[in-house]
Amino acid sequence: MKGSVFFSLLALLALASSFASAYDPSPLQDFCVGVNDTKLGVFVNGKFCKDPKLVKADDFFFHIMEGNTSNPLGSQVTQVSVNEFPGLNTLGISLARIDYAPYGLNPPHIHPRATEVLTVLEGTLIVGFVASNQNDNRLFTKVLNKGDVFVFPFGMIHFQLNVGHDNAVALSSLSSQNPGVITIAKAVFGSTPPISRDVLTKAFQVDQNIIAYLQKQQWYDNN
């Protein structure tokens, strides 16, 4: 498992460097620990930099807690982006811990600013992503066990489902300090204000009553 996690982190670093020029800018200093106080530094990539002389080892440390899976999806994503971990500022990487109850689902979603490398730490997951129209919306899916690694290419709709009888845990490594997430069902049927039912009825080719039902649901956000 340690080897798989190491491989995952190496892959993440490679992805981060390849996307740096197009998305997260390359840093021009050793580090730029983000702070909210405008008196402490200059504004870089959405954050103010802490004075390097005031930076401590704790600025590069973060402890990820186990997620609470007692929710309708049976999963919890604990994000560790620059918003939670200011030490990531300008480094072009982030991560997340994903906890799954038995048969828990991390529903179809996309990251608008990142490719993702997923490493299974415990349990058995069915994972997959759907390619774009250019590739006939092909589904790429695989069963992963402890120590297995799978990559979700930039901007592709992807998901994970725990198919085991026990809890599962995965580490998500992402090629942006702020990858973002768009949960498909929640975005389409739970937007504010709602998308016109005329649009959704024609898009999904179903009766308006079905669209009305879906728009009334409480779409849980597991992030």
Short mmCIF file of N, CA, C and O in Angstrom, two decimals, residues 27-157:
data_model
loop_
_atom_site.label_atom_id
_atom_site.label_comp_id
_atom_site.label_asym_id
_atom_site.label_seq_id
_atom_site.Cartn_x
_atom_site.Cartn_y
_atom_site.Cartn_z
N PRO A 27 5.17 28.80 -8.78
CA PRO A 27 5.64 29.73 -7.75
C PRO A 27 7.00 30.31 -8.10
O PRO A 27 7.82 29.66 -8.75
N LEU A 28 7.21 31.54 -7.67
CA LEU A 28 8.50 32.22 -7.89
C LEU A 28 9.25 32.39 -6.58
O LEU A 28 10.19 33.17 -6.51
N GLN A 29 8.83 31.65 -5.55
CA GLN A 29 9.49 31.69 -4.27
C GLN A 29 9.39 30.30 -3.65
O GLN A 29 8.68 29.44 -4.18
N ASP A 30 10.12 30.05 -2.57
CA ASP A 30 10.10 28.73 -1.95
C ASP A 30 8.71 28.33 -1.51
O ASP A 30 8.29 27.18 -1.68
N PHE A 31 7.99 29.26 -0.90
CA PHE A 31 6.64 29.00 -0.41
C PHE A 31 5.91 30.31 -0.24
O PHE A 31 6.52 31.39 -0.21
N CYS A 32 4.59 30.21 -0.14
CA CYS A 32 3.74 31.40 0.02
C CYS A 32 2.55 30.99 0.86
O CYS A 32 1.47 30.75 0.35
N VAL A 33 2.78 30.83 2.16
CA VAL A 33 1.71 30.40 3.06
C VAL A 33 0.60 31.45 3.06
O VAL A 33 0.84 32.63 3.34
N GLY A 34 -0.61 31.03 2.74
CA GLY A 34 -1.71 31.98 2.62
C GLY A 34 -2.18 32.53 3.95
O GLY A 34 -2.27 31.80 4.94
N VAL A 35 -2.48 33.81 3.97
CA VAL A 35 -3.05 34.46 5.15
C VAL A 35 -4.15 35.42 4.69
O VAL A 35 -4.19 35.83 3.54
N ASN A 36 -5.03 35.78 5.61
CA ASN A 36 -6.12 36.70 5.28
C ASN A 36 -5.80 38.14 5.65
O ASN A 36 -6.51 39.06 5.23
N ASP A 37 -4.76 38.35 6.43
CA ASP A 37 -4.39 39.69 6.88
C ASP A 37 -3.58 40.40 5.79
O ASP A 37 -2.46 39.98 5.47
N THR A 38 -4.14 41.47 5.23
CA THR A 38 -3.47 42.18 4.13
C THR A 38 -2.19 42.88 4.58
O THR A 38 -1.40 43.30 3.74
N LYS A 39 -1.96 43.01 5.88
CA LYS A 39 -0.77 43.70 6.37
C LYS A 39 0.47 42.78 6.39
O LYS A 39 1.57 43.26 6.61
N LEU A 40 0.24 41.48 6.17
CA LEU A 40 1.34 40.52 6.34
C LEU A 40 2.07 40.17 5.05
O LEU A 40 3.04 39.43 5.08
N GLY A 41 1.62 40.66 3.90
CA GLY A 41 2.34 40.29 2.69
C GLY A 41 1.66 40.76 1.43
O GLY A 41 0.84 41.66 1.46
N VAL A 42 2.03 40.14 0.33
CA VAL A 42 1.52 40.52 -0.98
C VAL A 42 0.49 39.49 -1.44
O VAL A 42 0.49 38.34 -1.01
N PHE A 43 -0.37 39.92 -2.37
CA PHE A 43 -1.45 39.08 -2.88
C PHE A 43 -0.92 38.21 -4.01
O PHE A 43 -0.45 38.72 -5.02
N VAL A 44 -0.98 36.87 -3.84
CA VAL A 44 -0.47 35.94 -4.84
C VAL A 44 -1.49 34.83 -5.06
O VAL A 44 -1.84 34.11 -4.13
N ASN A 45 -2.01 34.71 -6.30
CA ASN A 45 -2.88 33.59 -6.67
C ASN A 45 -4.07 33.41 -5.73
O ASN A 45 -4.39 32.31 -5.31
N GLY A 46 -4.72 34.51 -5.40
CA GLY A 46 -5.93 34.44 -4.58
C GLY A 46 -5.72 34.52 -3.09
O GLY A 46 -6.68 34.55 -2.33
N LYS A 47 -4.46 34.57 -2.65
CA LYS A 47 -4.17 34.64 -1.22
C LYS A 47 -3.04 35.64 -0.97
O LYS A 47 -2.22 35.92 -1.84
N PHE A 48 -3.02 36.19 0.26
CA PHE A 48 -1.88 36.99 0.69
C PHE A 48 -0.83 36.05 1.27
O PHE A 48 -1.15 35.08 1.95
N CYS A 49 0.43 36.35 1.00
CA CYS A 49 1.53 35.53 1.50
C CYS A 49 1.93 35.97 2.90
O CYS A 49 2.11 37.16 3.16
N LYS A 50 2.10 35.01 3.77
CA LYS A 50 2.63 35.27 5.09
C LYS A 50 4.10 35.66 4.97
O LYS A 50 4.82 35.13 4.12
N ASP A 51 4.53 36.58 5.80
CA ASP A 51 5.94 36.97 5.82
C ASP A 51 6.79 35.71 6.03
O ASP A 51 6.62 34.99 7.01
N PRO A 52 7.71 35.40 5.09
CA PRO A 52 8.52 34.18 5.22
C PRO A 52 9.24 34.05 6.56
O PRO A 52 9.47 32.93 7.04
N LYS A 53 9.58 35.18 7.17
CA LYS A 53 10.27 35.14 8.45
C LYS A 53 9.37 34.65 9.59
O LYS A 53 9.86 34.24 10.64
N LEU A 54 8.04 34.70 9.35
CA LEU A 54 7.08 34.28 10.37
C LEU A 54 6.56 32.86 10.14
O LEU A 54 5.81 32.33 10.95
N VAL A 55 6.95 32.26 9.02
CA VAL A 55 6.48 30.92 8.68
C VAL A 55 7.12 29.88 9.60
O VAL A 55 8.31 29.94 9.90
N LYS A 56 6.30 28.91 10.05
CA LYS A 56 6.77 27.84 10.93
C LYS A 56 6.44 26.48 10.32
O LYS A 56 5.67 26.38 9.36
N ALA A 57 7.02 25.43 10.88
CA ALA A 57 6.76 24.08 10.39
C ALA A 57 5.28 23.73 10.41
O ALA A 57 4.78 23.02 9.54
N ASP A 58 4.56 24.25 11.40
CA ASP A 58 3.13 23.96 11.51
C ASP A 58 2.34 24.49 10.32
O ASP A 58 1.23 24.01 10.05
N ASP A 59 2.88 25.48 9.60
CA ASP A 59 2.21 25.99 8.42
C ASP A 59 2.17 24.97 7.29
O ASP A 59 1.40 25.10 6.34
N PHE A 60 3.01 23.92 7.37
CA PHE A 60 3.07 22.89 6.35
C PHE A 60 2.54 21.55 6.87
O PHE A 60 2.80 20.50 6.28
N PHE A 61 1.78 21.62 7.96
CA PHE A 61 1.24 20.41 8.60
C PHE A 61 -0.28 20.48 8.64
O PHE A 61 -0.86 21.54 8.89
N PHE A 62 -0.91 19.33 8.37
CA PHE A 62 -2.38 19.26 8.44
C PHE A 62 -2.77 17.84 8.82
O PHE A 62 -2.21 16.87 8.31
N HIS A 63 -3.71 17.69 9.74
CA HIS A 63 -4.20 16.37 10.14
C HIS A 63 -5.62 16.18 9.60
O HIS A 63 -6.50 17.02 9.83
N ILE A 64 -5.85 15.08 8.87
CA ILE A 64 -7.15 14.81 8.28
C ILE A 64 -7.94 13.90 9.21
O ILE A 64 -7.50 12.78 9.52
N MET A 65 -9.11 14.34 9.62
CA MET A 65 -9.96 13.55 10.49
C MET A 65 -10.82 12.58 9.67
O MET A 65 -11.10 12.82 8.49
N GLU A 66 -11.23 11.51 10.30
CA GLU A 66 -12.16 10.56 9.66
C GLU A 66 -13.49 11.24 9.38
O GLU A 66 -14.01 11.99 10.21
N GLY A 67 -14.05 11.01 8.20
CA GLY A 67 -15.30 11.65 7.82
C GLY A 67 -16.52 10.94 8.38
O GLY A 67 -16.50 9.72 8.63
N ASN A 68 -17.59 11.69 8.58
CA ASN A 68 -18.85 11.15 9.09
C ASN A 68 -19.71 10.70 7.90
O ASN A 68 -20.16 11.51 7.10
N THR A 69 -19.94 9.40 7.79
CA THR A 69 -20.68 8.86 6.66
C THR A 69 -22.16 8.65 6.95
O THR A 69 -22.87 7.99 6.17
N SER A 70 -22.64 9.18 8.07
CA SER A 70 -24.05 9.04 8.43
C SER A 70 -24.88 10.07 7.68
O SER A 70 -25.35 11.08 8.25
N ASN A 71 -25.05 9.86 6.40
CA ASN A 71 -25.80 10.78 5.54
C ASN A 71 -26.43 9.98 4.40
O ASN A 71 -26.13 8.79 4.23
N PRO A 72 -27.31 10.57 3.62
CA PRO A 72 -28.01 9.82 2.57
C PRO A 72 -27.10 9.15 1.54
O PRO A 72 -27.48 8.13 0.96
N LEU A 73 -25.90 9.70 1.31
CA LEU A 73 -24.98 9.11 0.34
C LEU A 73 -24.09 8.04 0.94
O LEU A 73 -23.52 7.22 0.23
N GLY A 74 -23.95 8.07 2.26
CA GLY A 74 -23.06 7.11 2.91
C GLY A 74 -21.60 7.37 2.61
O GLY A 74 -20.78 6.44 2.62
N SER A 75 -21.25 8.61 2.37
CA SER A 75 -19.84 8.96 2.12
C SER A 75 -19.58 10.38 2.59
O SER A 75 -20.51 11.19 2.73
N GLN A 76 -18.30 10.67 2.83
CA GLN A 76 -17.90 12.02 3.23
C GLN A 76 -16.54 12.33 2.63
O GLN A 76 -15.60 11.56 2.80
N VAL A 77 -16.48 13.46 1.93
CA VAL A 77 -15.22 13.93 1.35
C VAL A 77 -14.66 15.02 2.26
O VAL A 77 -15.31 16.05 2.47
N THR A 78 -13.48 14.78 2.81
CA THR A 78 -12.81 15.79 3.64
C THR A 78 -11.76 16.46 2.78
O THR A 78 -10.69 15.91 2.53
N GLN A 79 -12.07 17.66 2.29
CA GLN A 79 -11.18 18.35 1.38
C GLN A 79 -10.01 18.99 2.12
O GLN A 79 -10.17 19.51 3.22
N VAL A 80 -8.86 18.94 1.48
CA VAL A 80 -7.67 19.62 1.99
C VAL A 80 -7.11 20.45 0.84
O VAL A 80 -6.11 20.12 0.23
N SER A 81 -7.83 21.53 0.53
CA SER A 81 -7.39 22.47 -0.50
C SER A 81 -6.72 23.66 0.18
O SER A 81 -6.55 23.68 1.40
N VAL A 82 -6.36 24.66 -0.59
CA VAL A 82 -5.70 25.83 -0.02
C VAL A 82 -6.60 26.53 0.99
O VAL A 82 -6.11 27.20 1.90
N ASN A 83 -7.91 26.37 0.86
CA ASN A 83 -8.84 27.02 1.79
C ASN A 83 -8.75 26.42 3.19
O ASN A 83 -8.92 27.12 4.19
N GLU A 84 -8.47 25.10 3.26
CA GLU A 84 -8.32 24.45 4.56
C GLU A 84 -6.87 24.39 5.02
O GLU A 84 -6.60 24.33 6.22
N PHE A 85 -5.94 24.43 4.07
CA PHE A 85 -4.52 24.22 4.35
C PHE A 85 -3.72 25.32 3.62
O PHE A 85 -3.26 25.11 2.50
N PRO A 86 -3.58 26.50 4.22
CA PRO A 86 -2.95 27.63 3.55
C PRO A 86 -1.52 27.37 3.08
O PRO A 86 -1.02 28.06 2.19
N GLY A 87 -0.86 26.36 3.66
CA GLY A 87 0.50 26.04 3.23
C GLY A 87 0.57 25.55 1.79
O GLY A 87 1.65 25.51 1.20
N LEU A 88 -0.57 25.18 1.20
CA LEU A 88 -0.60 24.71 -0.19
C LEU A 88 -0.57 25.86 -1.20
O LEU A 88 -0.39 25.62 -2.39
N ASN A 89 -0.73 27.08 -0.72
CA ASN A 89 -0.83 28.22 -1.63
C ASN A 89 0.35 28.28 -2.60
O ASN A 89 1.51 28.20 -2.18
N THR A 90 0.06 28.39 -3.87
CA THR A 90 0.98 28.47 -5.03
C THR A 90 1.67 27.15 -5.36
O THR A 90 2.46 27.10 -6.31
N LEU A 91 1.38 26.06 -4.65
CA LEU A 91 2.07 24.81 -4.90
C LEU A 91 1.39 23.93 -5.95
O LEU A 91 1.94 22.93 -6.40
N GLY A 92 0.15 24.27 -6.32
CA GLY A 92 -0.51 23.57 -7.42
C GLY A 92 -1.00 22.17 -7.11
O GLY A 92 -1.26 21.39 -8.03
N ILE A 93 -1.15 21.83 -5.83
CA ILE A 93 -1.63 20.50 -5.44
C ILE A 93 -2.61 20.62 -4.28
O ILE A 93 -2.63 21.62 -3.56
N SER A 94 -3.42 19.58 -4.12
CA SER A 94 -4.29 19.46 -2.96
C SER A 94 -4.68 18.00 -2.84
O SER A 94 -4.29 17.17 -3.68
N LEU A 95 -5.45 17.67 -1.81
CA LEU A 95 -5.87 16.29 -1.63
C LEU A 95 -7.18 16.26 -0.87
O LEU A 95 -7.70 17.29 -0.43
N ALA A 96 -7.71 15.05 -0.74
CA ALA A 96 -8.93 14.86 0.04
C ALA A 96 -8.95 13.43 0.56
O ALA A 96 -8.42 12.52 -0.09
N ARG A 97 -9.53 13.26 1.72
CA ARG A 97 -9.80 11.93 2.25
C ARG A 97 -11.27 11.64 1.98
O ARG A 97 -12.13 12.49 2.22
N ILE A 98 -11.56 10.44 1.49
CA ILE A 98 -12.94 10.05 1.22
C ILE A 98 -13.26 8.82 2.05
O ILE A 98 -12.60 7.78 1.93
N ASP A 99 -14.26 8.94 2.91
CA ASP A 99 -14.73 7.82 3.72
C ASP A 99 -16.06 7.32 3.16
O ASP A 99 -16.92 8.12 2.78
N TYR A 100 -16.21 6.00 3.11
CA TYR A 100 -17.41 5.38 2.58
C TYR A 100 -17.96 4.38 3.58
O TYR A 100 -17.24 3.51 4.06
N ALA A 101 -19.25 4.48 3.90
CA ALA A 101 -19.92 3.42 4.63
C ALA A 101 -20.14 2.26 3.66
O ALA A 101 -19.95 2.41 2.45
N PRO A 102 -20.49 1.08 4.17
CA PRO A 102 -20.82 -0.01 3.24
C PRO A 102 -21.86 0.44 2.22
O PRO A 102 -22.90 1.00 2.58
N TYR A 103 -21.55 0.26 0.93
CA TYR A 103 -22.40 0.67 -0.19
C TYR A 103 -22.55 2.19 -0.30
O TYR A 103 -23.46 2.68 -0.96
N GLY A 104 -21.65 2.91 0.35
CA GLY A 104 -21.65 4.37 0.24
C GLY A 104 -21.18 4.83 -1.13
O GLY A 104 -20.32 4.20 -1.76
N LEU A 105 -21.72 5.94 -1.57
CA LEU A 105 -21.45 6.47 -2.91
C LEU A 105 -20.88 7.88 -2.86
O LEU A 105 -21.42 8.74 -2.16
N ASN A 106 -19.79 8.12 -3.60
CA ASN A 106 -19.38 9.47 -3.93
C ASN A 106 -19.94 9.72 -5.32
O ASN A 106 -19.43 9.19 -6.31
N PRO A 107 -21.04 10.50 -5.43
CA PRO A 107 -21.83 10.54 -6.66
C PRO A 107 -21.11 11.18 -7.84
O PRO A 107 -20.07 11.85 -7.65
N PRO A 108 -21.61 10.98 -9.05
CA PRO A 108 -20.98 11.57 -10.24
C PRO A 108 -20.74 13.07 -10.08
O PRO A 108 -21.65 13.82 -9.74
N HIS A 109 -19.50 13.48 -10.34
CA HIS A 109 -19.10 14.88 -10.17
C HIS A 109 -17.89 15.16 -11.06
O HIS A 109 -17.31 14.25 -11.65
N ILE A 110 -17.53 16.42 -11.15
CA ILE A 110 -16.32 16.81 -11.87
C ILE A 110 -15.53 17.79 -11.02
O ILE A 110 -16.07 18.44 -10.12
N HIS A 111 -14.23 17.88 -11.31
CA HIS A 111 -13.38 18.91 -10.74
C HIS A 111 -13.01 19.85 -11.89
O HIS A 111 -12.28 19.45 -12.81
N PRO A 112 -13.51 21.08 -11.88
CA PRO A 112 -13.30 21.98 -13.02
C PRO A 112 -11.88 22.45 -13.22
O PRO A 112 -11.55 22.98 -14.28
N ARG A 113 -11.00 22.22 -12.21
CA ARG A 113 -9.64 22.72 -12.33
C ARG A 113 -8.57 21.67 -12.05
O ARG A 113 -7.43 22.04 -11.75
N ALA A 114 -8.89 20.37 -12.13
CA ALA A 114 -7.88 19.39 -11.73
C ALA A 114 -8.12 18.00 -12.30
O ALA A 114 -9.25 17.59 -12.54
N THR A 115 -7.02 17.29 -12.50
CA THR A 115 -7.02 15.84 -12.68
C THR A 115 -6.89 15.22 -11.29
O THR A 115 -6.29 15.81 -10.39
N GLU A 116 -7.45 14.02 -11.12
CA GLU A 116 -7.45 13.36 -9.81
C GLU A 116 -6.80 11.98 -9.89
O GLU A 116 -7.06 11.21 -10.82
N VAL A 117 -5.96 11.67 -8.91
CA VAL A 117 -5.42 10.33 -8.74
C VAL A 117 -5.99 9.78 -7.44
O VAL A 117 -5.80 10.37 -6.38
N LEU A 118 -6.69 8.65 -7.53
CA LEU A 118 -7.34 8.06 -6.37
C LEU A 118 -6.59 6.81 -5.93
O LEU A 118 -6.31 5.93 -6.74
N THR A 119 -6.25 6.74 -4.64
CA THR A 119 -5.59 5.57 -4.06
C THR A 119 -6.50 4.97 -2.99
O THR A 119 -6.91 5.68 -2.07
N VAL A 120 -6.82 3.69 -3.11
CA VAL A 120 -7.66 3.02 -2.13
C VAL A 120 -6.79 2.59 -0.94
O VAL A 120 -5.82 1.86 -1.10
N LEU A 121 -7.14 3.08 0.24
CA LEU A 121 -6.40 2.74 1.46
C LEU A 121 -7.02 1.56 2.19
O LEU A 121 -6.30 0.77 2.81
N GLU A 122 -8.35 1.46 2.13
CA GLU A 122 -9.06 0.34 2.76
C GLU A 122 -10.32 0.06 1.97
O GLU A 122 -10.98 0.98 1.47
N GLY A 123 -10.67 -1.22 1.81
CA GLY A 123 -11.94 -1.59 1.21
C GLY A 123 -11.88 -1.87 -0.27
O GLY A 123 -10.80 -1.96 -0.88
N THR A 124 -13.07 -2.00 -0.86
CA THR A 124 -13.22 -2.31 -2.28
C THR A 124 -14.20 -1.32 -2.92
O THR A 124 -15.33 -1.17 -2.44
N LEU A 125 -13.77 -0.66 -3.97
CA LEU A 125 -14.57 0.35 -4.65
C LEU A 125 -14.76 0.01 -6.12
O LEU A 125 -13.85 -0.51 -6.76
N ILE A 126 -15.95 0.31 -6.65
CA ILE A 126 -16.14 0.40 -8.09
C ILE A 126 -16.01 1.87 -8.45
O ILE A 126 -16.70 2.71 -7.87
N VAL A 127 -15.09 2.18 -9.36
CA VAL A 127 -14.88 3.57 -9.76
C VAL A 127 -15.02 3.66 -11.28
O VAL A 127 -14.94 2.66 -11.99
N GLY A 128 -15.21 4.90 -11.75
CA GLY A 128 -15.28 5.07 -13.19
C GLY A 128 -15.40 6.52 -13.59
O GLY A 128 -15.70 7.38 -12.76
N PHE A 129 -15.12 6.77 -14.87
CA PHE A 129 -15.36 8.10 -15.43
C PHE A 129 -15.93 7.95 -16.83
O PHE A 129 -15.76 6.91 -17.49
N VAL A 130 -16.63 9.00 -17.27
CA VAL A 130 -17.26 9.01 -18.59
C VAL A 130 -16.51 10.00 -19.47
O VAL A 130 -16.35 11.17 -19.11
N ALA A 131 -16.07 9.52 -20.64
CA ALA A 131 -15.35 10.39 -21.57
C ALA A 131 -16.32 11.36 -22.24
O ALA A 131 -17.55 11.23 -22.15
N SER A 132 -15.78 12.34 -22.92
CA SER A 132 -16.58 13.38 -23.56
C SER A 132 -17.29 12.85 -24.81
O SER A 132 -17.06 11.72 -25.25
N ASN A 133 -18.14 13.71 -25.41
CA ASN A 133 -18.83 13.36 -26.65
C ASN A 133 -17.84 12.96 -27.73
O ASN A 133 -18.14 12.12 -28.58
N GLN A 134 -16.66 13.56 -27.72
CA GLN A 134 -15.63 13.28 -28.71
C GLN A 134 -15.25 11.79 -28.71
O GLN A 134 -14.88 11.22 -29.73
N ASN A 135 -15.36 11.16 -27.53
CA ASN A 135 -15.04 9.74 -27.38
C ASN A 135 -16.29 8.92 -27.09
O ASN A 135 -16.25 7.91 -26.37
N ASP A 136 -17.43 9.36 -27.65
CA ASP A 136 -18.70 8.62 -27.58
C ASP A 136 -19.16 8.36 -26.16
O ASP A 136 -19.85 7.36 -25.90
N ASN A 137 -18.78 9.24 -25.23
CA ASN A 137 -19.20 9.11 -23.83
C ASN A 137 -18.94 7.70 -23.28
O ASN A 137 -19.74 7.13 -22.55
N ARG A 138 -17.77 7.17 -23.62
CA ARG A 138 -17.39 5.83 -23.13
C ARG A 138 -17.20 5.84 -21.62
O ARG A 138 -16.65 6.78 -21.06
N LEU A 139 -17.66 4.78 -20.98
CA LEU A 139 -17.47 4.60 -19.55
C LEU A 139 -16.23 3.74 -19.32
O LEU A 139 -16.13 2.62 -19.83
N PHE A 140 -15.29 4.26 -18.53
CA PHE A 140 -14.11 3.52 -18.11
C PHE A 140 -14.28 3.20 -16.62
O PHE A 140 -14.32 4.12 -15.80
N THR A 141 -14.41 1.92 -16.29
CA THR A 141 -14.71 1.56 -14.92
C THR A 141 -13.89 0.35 -14.49
O THR A 141 -13.50 -0.48 -15.33
N LYS A 142 -13.63 0.27 -13.19
CA LYS A 142 -12.80 -0.82 -12.67
C LYS A 142 -13.09 -1.01 -11.18
O LYS A 142 -13.45 -0.06 -10.48
N VAL A 143 -12.93 -2.25 -10.71
CA VAL A 143 -13.02 -2.55 -9.29
C VAL A 143 -11.64 -2.38 -8.68
O VAL A 143 -10.66 -2.96 -9.16
N LEU A 144 -11.55 -1.58 -7.62
CA LEU A 144 -10.28 -1.31 -6.95
C LEU A 144 -10.27 -1.89 -5.55
O LEU A 144 -11.28 -1.82 -4.83
N ASN A 145 -9.14 -2.44 -5.18
CA ASN A 145 -8.94 -2.95 -3.83
C ASN A 145 -7.82 -2.18 -3.14
O ASN A 145 -7.19 -1.31 -3.75
N LYS A 146 -7.58 -2.50 -1.90
CA LYS A 146 -6.57 -1.82 -1.10
C LYS A 146 -5.23 -1.74 -1.83
O LYS A 146 -4.71 -2.75 -2.31
N GLY A 147 -4.70 -0.54 -1.96
CA GLY A 147 -3.42 -0.33 -2.62
C GLY A 147 -3.54 0.00 -4.09
O GLY A 147 -2.55 0.39 -4.72
N ASP A 148 -4.73 -0.13 -4.69
CA ASP A 148 -4.90 0.16 -6.11
C ASP A 148 -5.02 1.66 -6.35
O ASP A 148 -5.50 2.42 -5.50
N VAL A 149 -4.60 2.08 -7.55
CA VAL A 149 -4.61 3.49 -7.93
C VAL A 149 -5.36 3.64 -9.25
O VAL A 149 -5.21 2.82 -10.16
N PHE A 150 -6.16 4.70 -9.38
CA PHE A 150 -6.91 4.97 -10.61
C PHE A 150 -6.89 6.48 -10.84
O PHE A 150 -6.95 7.26 -9.90
N VAL A 151 -6.81 6.88 -12.11
CA VAL A 151 -6.77 8.31 -12.44
C VAL A 151 -8.05 8.72 -13.15
O VAL A 151 -8.57 8.00 -14.00
N PHE A 152 -8.57 9.88 -12.75
CA PHE A 152 -9.72 10.50 -13.40
C PHE A 152 -9.21 11.72 -14.17
O PHE A 152 -8.80 12.72 -13.56
N PRO A 153 -9.21 11.67 -15.50
CA PRO A 153 -8.66 12.78 -16.29
C PRO A 153 -9.40 14.09 -16.04
O PRO A 153 -10.57 14.11 -15.65
N PHE A 154 -8.72 15.15 -16.32
CA PHE A 154 -9.19 16.52 -16.12
C PHE A 154 -10.61 16.71 -16.69
O PHE A 154 -10.88 16.42 -17.85
N GLY A 155 -11.52 17.18 -15.84
CA GLY A 155 -12.85 17.59 -16.28
C GLY A 155 -13.82 16.47 -16.58
O GLY A 155 -14.95 16.73 -17.00
N MET A 156 -13.45 15.19 -16.38
CA MET A 156 -14.35 14.09 -16.68
C MET A 156 -15.30 13.81 -15.52
O MET A 156 -14.92 13.89 -14.35
N ILE A 157 -16.56 13.47 -15.83
CA ILE A 157 -17.51 13.05 -14.80
C ILE A 157 -17.04 11.71 -14.24
O ILE A 157 -16.77 10.77 -14.99
#
